[in-house]
Amino acid sequence: MQSSMAAGLGRGLKIVVPVIFGYLPVGFAYGVLAEKSGLCLFNAVAMSVMVYAGSAQLIGTGLIAGGAGAAALIFTTFVVNLRHLLMSAALAPRLAAWKKWQVALFAAELTDETFALHSLRLTADTPKAETFAINLFAQAAWVLGSLAGFLAGGQMTQIRPIGLDYALPAMFIALLAPQVMKPLYLAMAVCAAALSVTLVLLGFGRAHVIIATIVCATCGAGFEAWINRRSS
Amino acid sequence: MDQSQIFLAICGMAVVTCLPRILPALLLSGRRLSPWIARWLSFVPATVLAALLAPALLCPEHKLALSFDNIFLLAAIPTFAAAFFLKNFFVTVAVGMALVALARYFV
């Protein structure tokens, strides 16, 4: 039993190595920005342990630095992380035989990258030690990267020369590109971008993301239903 | 916000992040999401990411900035190309940051 557990951990580590090499530097970028936004060490690391969501954390440091309140912070996080609903729903059938607490523990650590790994490998008889090892090592890398970034941030006077302030836009681009491979999704993304920018320029600089998302996701779903009905 | 208020906000962020991650996996095992909700949700990633990204590229100071001085906008073009062709999340982020760093160094 002991040795099969260790073997599972080892296999999990091997699978998750590419994600670790990504989470260390991006976590580092978050840590530096957290330090520059005035978070204390405890809060900076607590966010990586408790929230564990790269884009939400990077947006969060920006909001805190900009003097936003807790409500804006929590609401923005909710909208940005709503996409996990889909990933969780997609994996649900494969977790049907698991105990409830195991499902909860597993799903709490779902990210874009670990979802991509699990969706390729998870079946009814994948060893659980391996599955949990993937999640655990990925988050450990994220937390370690954050901690290192925070400590380094204290020594850094400038973040602009290394392009750290572009970490978040670049991350959005990397997440967005695979989502807009289908024409209708691309069209709706362009609409959401245009609507979001228009709202910002008109001075609705707080609600622009949620309004643009709800309007354009609803239009997209409506269009798709309409197209399906016409072609069937 | 002071640090204890920030911590409370982080607790709130943790709750609203955890619930969408956990609830479908717990509640949907064996069942499927209603097709309408699934279809609506499938549009959320593309639209929310575009809505977040566009203002950072096009109007960083809340004013339209369509010029060659706008490094963020210029760097977005090769970064999108990298995302499209390399299909690697972390390489894409690194390309974007490196381009902005280089542009600032040389311009």
Coordinates of C-alpha atoms in Angstrom, one line a residue:
Chain A
M1 CA 0.0 0.0 0.0
Q2 CA 2.7 2.4 1.1
S3 CA 4.8 1.8 -2.0
S4 CA 1.9 2.0 -4.4
M5 CA 1.1 5.4 -2.8
A6 CA 4.7 6.6 -3.3
A7 CA 4.7 5.3 -6.9
G8 CA 1.4 7.2 -7.5
L9 CA 3.0 10.4 -6.2
G10 CA 6.0 9.9 -8.4
R11 CA 3.9 9.4 -11.5
G12 CA 1.8 12.4 -10.6
L13 CA 4.9 14.6 -10.2
K14 CA 6.2 13.4 -13.6
I15 CA 2.9 14.4 -15.3
V16 CA 2.7 17.8 -13.7
V17 CA 6.3 19.0 -14.3
P18 CA 5.4 21.2 -17.3
V19 CA 2.7 23.0 -15.1
I20 CA 5.2 23.4 -12.3
F21 CA 7.7 25.1 -14.7
G22 CA 4.9 27.5 -15.6
Y23 CA 3.5 28.1 -12.1
L24 CA 6.8 29.0 -10.6
P25 CA 7.5 32.1 -12.8
V26 CA 3.8 33.3 -13.1
G27 CA 3.5 32.8 -9.3
F28 CA 6.7 34.8 -8.9
A29 CA 5.1 37.6 -11.0
Y30 CA 2.1 37.6 -8.8
G31 CA 4.3 37.7 -5.7
V32 CA 6.2 40.7 -6.9
L33 CA 3.0 42.5 -7.8
A34 CA 1.4 41.6 -4.5
E35 CA 4.4 43.1 -2.6
K36 CA 4.2 46.3 -4.8
S37 CA 0.4 46.6 -4.2
G38 CA 1.0 46.8 -0.4
L39 CA -0.1 43.3 0.7
C40 CA 1.7 41.9 3.7
L41 CA 3.6 38.6 3.3
F42 CA 0.8 36.6 5.1
N43 CA -1.9 37.9 2.9
A44 CA 0.1 37.5 -0.3
V45 CA 0.7 33.8 0.5
A46 CA -2.8 33.3 1.9
M47 CA -4.3 34.4 -1.4
S48 CA -2.2 31.7 -3.2
V49 CA -3.2 29.1 -0.7
M50 CA -6.9 29.9 -0.4
V51 CA -7.9 31.4 -3.8
Y52 CA -5.3 29.7 -6.0
A53 CA -6.4 31.3 -9.3
G54 CA -3.8 33.2 -11.3
S55 CA -5.8 35.7 -13.3
A56 CA -8.1 36.5 -10.3
Q57 CA -5.0 37.0 -8.0
L58 CA -3.2 39.3 -10.5
I59 CA -6.4 41.3 -11.1
G60 CA -6.9 41.4 -7.3
T61 CA -3.5 43.0 -6.7
G62 CA -4.3 45.6 -9.2
L63 CA -7.7 46.4 -7.6
I64 CA -6.1 46.5 -4.1
A65 CA -3.4 48.9 -5.4
G66 CA -6.1 51.0 -7.0
G67 CA -8.0 51.3 -3.7
A68 CA -11.0 49.1 -4.6
G69 CA -13.2 47.8 -1.8
A70 CA -13.8 44.2 -0.8
A71 CA -17.1 43.9 -2.7
A72 CA -15.5 44.9 -6.0
L73 CA -12.7 42.4 -5.4
I74 CA -15.0 39.5 -4.5
F75 CA -17.4 40.2 -7.4
T76 CA -14.6 40.5 -10.0
T77 CA -13.1 37.3 -8.7
F78 CA -16.5 35.5 -9.0
V79 CA -17.0 36.6 -12.6
V80 CA -13.4 35.8 -13.7
N81 CA -13.5 32.3 -12.1
L82 CA -17.0 31.4 -13.3
R83 CA -15.3 29.6 -16.1
H84 CA -14.4 26.8 -13.6
L85 CA -18.1 25.8 -13.5
L86 CA -17.7 24.3 -16.9
M87 CA -14.5 22.4 -16.2
S88 CA -15.9 21.0 -13.0
A89 CA -19.1 20.0 -14.8
A90 CA -17.0 18.3 -17.5
L91 CA -15.1 16.2 -15.1
A92 CA -18.1 15.3 -12.9
P93 CA -19.1 12.1 -14.7
R94 CA -15.6 10.7 -14.2
L95 CA -15.7 11.3 -10.4
A96 CA -19.1 9.6 -9.9
A97 CA -17.6 6.7 -8.0
W98 CA -15.5 8.9 -5.6
K99 CA -16.4 9.8 -2.0
K100 CA -18.0 13.3 -1.8
W101 CA -15.2 14.7 0.3
Q102 CA -12.6 13.5 -2.2
V103 CA -14.5 15.1 -5.0
A104 CA -14.6 18.4 -3.1
L105 CA -10.9 18.2 -2.3
F106 CA -10.0 17.5 -5.9
A107 CA -12.3 20.1 -7.4
A108 CA -11.2 22.9 -5.1
E109 CA -7.7 22.7 -6.8
L110 CA -9.0 22.8 -10.4
T111 CA -7.2 25.4 -12.5
D112 CA -7.1 26.0 -16.3
E113 CA -3.9 24.0 -16.5
T114 CA -4.6 21.1 -14.2
F115 CA -8.0 20.7 -15.8
A116 CA -6.3 20.4 -19.2
L117 CA -4.1 17.6 -17.7
H118 CA -7.0 15.8 -15.9
S119 CA -9.3 16.0 -18.9
L120 CA -6.7 14.0 -20.9
R121 CA -6.0 11.3 -18.4
L122 CA -8.7 10.9 -15.8
T123 CA -10.8 7.7 -16.1
A124 CA -12.8 5.7 -13.5
D125 CA -9.7 3.6 -12.6
T126 CA -6.9 6.3 -12.6
P127 CA -5.1 5.9 -9.2
K128 CA -6.2 8.7 -6.9
A129 CA -2.8 9.2 -5.4
E130 CA -1.5 10.2 -8.8
T131 CA -4.5 12.5 -9.4
F132 CA -4.1 14.3 -6.0
A133 CA -0.3 14.5 -6.5
I134 CA -0.8 16.4 -9.7
N135 CA -3.0 19.0 -7.9
L136 CA -0.9 19.2 -4.8
F137 CA 2.4 19.7 -6.6
A138 CA 0.9 22.3 -9.0
Q139 CA -0.4 24.3 -6.1
A140 CA 2.8 23.9 -4.1
A141 CA 4.7 25.4 -7.1
W142 CA 2.2 28.3 -7.3
V143 CA 2.6 29.1 -3.5
L144 CA 6.4 28.7 -3.6
G145 CA 6.6 31.0 -6.7
S146 CA 4.4 33.6 -4.9
L147 CA 6.5 33.5 -1.8
A148 CA 9.7 33.9 -3.8
G149 CA 8.2 36.7 -5.8
F150 CA 7.1 38.6 -2.7
L151 CA 10.5 38.3 -1.1
A152 CA 12.2 39.4 -4.3
G153 CA 9.7 42.2 -4.8
G154 CA 11.0 43.8 -1.6
Q155 CA 14.4 44.1 -3.3
M156 CA 13.1 45.4 -6.6
T157 CA 12.5 49.1 -7.2
Q158 CA 11.2 48.8 -10.7
I159 CA 9.0 46.1 -12.3
R160 CA 8.6 47.8 -15.7
P161 CA 12.0 46.9 -17.2
I162 CA 11.3 43.2 -17.0
G163 CA 7.7 43.6 -18.4
L164 CA 6.1 42.2 -15.2
D165 CA 3.2 44.6 -15.6
Y166 CA 2.4 42.7 -18.9
A167 CA 2.0 39.4 -17.1
L168 CA -1.8 39.8 -16.8
P169 CA -2.6 40.9 -20.3
A170 CA -0.3 38.2 -21.7
M171 CA -2.1 35.6 -19.5
F172 CA -5.5 36.8 -20.8
I173 CA -4.2 36.4 -24.4
A174 CA -2.9 32.9 -23.7
L175 CA -6.2 31.9 -22.2
L176 CA -8.3 33.7 -24.8
A177 CA -6.7 32.3 -28.0
P178 CA -7.9 28.7 -27.6
Q179 CA -11.4 29.9 -26.8
V180 CA -11.9 31.8 -30.1
M181 CA -11.1 29.0 -32.6
K182 CA -14.7 28.8 -33.7
P183 CA -16.0 31.9 -35.7
L184 CA -19.1 32.5 -33.5
Y185 CA -16.9 32.5 -30.3
L186 CA -14.4 34.9 -32.0
A187 CA -17.3 37.2 -33.0
M188 CA -18.7 37.3 -29.5
A189 CA -15.2 37.9 -28.0
V190 CA -14.8 40.9 -30.4
C191 CA -18.2 42.2 -29.4
A192 CA -17.4 41.8 -25.7
A193 CA -14.1 43.6 -26.2
A194 CA -15.8 46.5 -28.1
L195 CA -18.6 46.8 -25.5
S196 CA -16.2 46.6 -22.6
V197 CA -14.0 49.4 -24.0
T198 CA -17.0 51.5 -24.9
L199 CA -18.3 51.2 -21.3
V200 CA -14.9 52.2 -19.9
L201 CA -14.8 55.2 -22.2
L202 CA -18.3 56.2 -21.1
G203 CA -17.2 56.1 -17.5
F204 CA -18.7 52.8 -16.4
G205 CA -15.3 51.6 -15.4
R206 CA -16.5 49.2 -12.6
A207 CA -19.3 47.2 -14.2
H208 CA -17.9 47.0 -17.7
V209 CA -16.6 43.4 -17.5
I210 CA -19.8 41.9 -16.1
I211 CA -22.1 43.8 -18.5
A212 CA -20.0 42.9 -21.5
T213 CA -19.8 39.2 -20.5
I214 CA -23.5 38.8 -19.7
V215 CA -24.7 40.6 -22.9
C216 CA -22.3 38.8 -25.3
A217 CA -22.5 35.3 -23.7
T218 CA -26.3 35.6 -24.0
C219 CA -26.2 36.8 -27.6
G220 CA -23.7 34.0 -28.4
A221 CA -25.9 31.3 -26.8
G222 CA -29.0 32.7 -28.6
F223 CA -27.2 32.8 -32.0
E224 CA -26.0 29.3 -31.6
A225 CA -29.4 28.0 -30.7
W226 CA -30.9 29.8 -33.7
I227 CA -28.2 28.4 -36.1
N228 CA -28.8 24.9 -34.7
R229 CA -32.5 25.1 -35.2
R230 CA -32.2 26.4 -38.8
S231 CA -29.8 23.7 -39.8
S232 CA -31.7 20.8 -38.2
Chain B
M1 CA -8.2 48.6 3.1
D2 CA -5.8 47.6 5.9
Q3 CA -4.3 44.1 6.1
S4 CA -7.1 42.5 8.2
Q5 CA -9.7 43.9 5.7
I6 CA -7.6 42.5 2.9
F7 CA -7.6 39.1 4.6
L8 CA -11.4 39.2 4.9
A9 CA -11.7 40.1 1.2
I10 CA -9.3 37.1 0.4
C11 CA -11.7 34.8 2.4
G12 CA -14.6 36.1 0.2
M13 CA -12.5 35.6 -3.0
A14 CA -11.8 32.0 -1.8
V15 CA -15.5 31.2 -1.3
V16 CA -16.6 32.6 -4.7
T17 CA -13.7 30.7 -6.4
C18 CA -14.3 27.4 -4.6
L19 CA -18.0 27.1 -5.1
P20 CA -18.0 27.1 -8.9
R21 CA -15.1 24.6 -8.8
I22 CA -16.7 22.2 -6.3
L23 CA -20.5 22.4 -6.8
P24 CA -20.8 21.0 -10.4
A25 CA -18.4 18.1 -9.6
L26 CA -20.4 17.3 -6.5
L27 CA -23.9 17.8 -7.8
L28 CA -23.6 16.7 -11.5
S29 CA -22.0 13.3 -11.2
G30 CA -24.2 11.1 -13.4
R31 CA -26.3 14.0 -14.6
R32 CA -25.7 16.6 -17.3
L33 CA -26.0 20.4 -17.1
S34 CA -29.1 21.7 -18.8
P35 CA -28.2 22.4 -22.5
W36 CA -29.1 26.0 -22.2
I37 CA -26.9 26.7 -19.2
A38 CA -24.1 24.7 -20.7
R39 CA -24.3 26.7 -24.0
W40 CA -24.4 30.0 -22.1
L41 CA -21.5 29.0 -19.9
S42 CA -19.5 27.9 -23.0
F43 CA -19.4 31.5 -24.1
V44 CA -18.3 32.9 -20.8
P45 CA -14.5 32.2 -21.0
A46 CA -14.2 33.9 -24.5
T47 CA -16.3 36.9 -23.6
V48 CA -15.1 37.5 -20.0
L49 CA -11.4 37.3 -21.1
A50 CA -12.0 39.6 -24.0
A51 CA -13.9 42.1 -21.8
L52 CA -11.0 42.0 -19.3
L53 CA -8.2 42.2 -21.9
A54 CA -9.5 44.9 -24.3
P55 CA -9.5 47.9 -21.9
A56 CA -5.9 47.0 -20.8
L57 CA -4.7 47.1 -24.4
L58 CA -6.9 49.8 -25.9
C59 CA -7.6 52.4 -23.2
P60 CA -5.0 51.8 -20.4
E61 CA -5.6 55.3 -18.9
H62 CA -9.4 55.2 -19.6
K63 CA -8.7 57.1 -22.9
L64 CA -8.5 55.5 -26.3
A65 CA -4.8 54.9 -27.1
L66 CA -4.5 53.7 -30.7
S67 CA -1.0 54.8 -31.4
F68 CA 2.5 53.3 -31.9
D69 CA 3.4 54.5 -28.4
N70 CA 1.0 52.0 -27.0
I71 CA 3.5 49.1 -26.3
F72 CA 0.8 46.9 -24.7
L73 CA -1.3 47.0 -27.8
L74 CA 1.7 46.4 -30.2
A75 CA 3.0 43.5 -28.1
A76 CA -0.5 41.9 -28.2
I77 CA -0.2 41.1 -31.9
P78 CA 2.9 38.8 -31.7
T79 CA 1.6 37.5 -28.3
F80 CA -1.6 36.4 -30.0
A81 CA 0.4 34.8 -32.8
A82 CA 2.5 32.9 -30.2
A83 CA -0.6 31.7 -28.4
F84 CA -2.1 30.6 -31.7
F85 CA 0.9 28.8 -33.1
L86 CA 2.7 27.5 -30.0
K87 CA -0.4 26.6 -28.1
N88 CA 1.6 26.8 -24.8
F89 CA 0.3 28.9 -22.0
F90 CA 3.5 29.7 -20.3
V91 CA 5.6 30.3 -23.4
T92 CA 3.0 32.7 -24.5
V93 CA 3.1 34.7 -21.3
A94 CA 6.9 34.7 -21.4
V95 CA 6.9 36.0 -25.0
G96 CA 4.5 38.8 -24.1
M97 CA 6.5 39.9 -21.1
A98 CA 9.8 39.7 -23.0
L99 CA 8.4 41.8 -25.9
V100 CA 7.3 44.5 -23.6
A101 CA 10.6 44.5 -21.7
L102 CA 12.5 44.6 -25.0
A103 CA 10.3 47.4 -26.4
R104 CA 11.0 49.5 -23.3
Y105 CA 14.7 48.9 -23.6
F106 CA 15.1 49.9 -27.2
V107 CA 12.4 52.5 -27.7

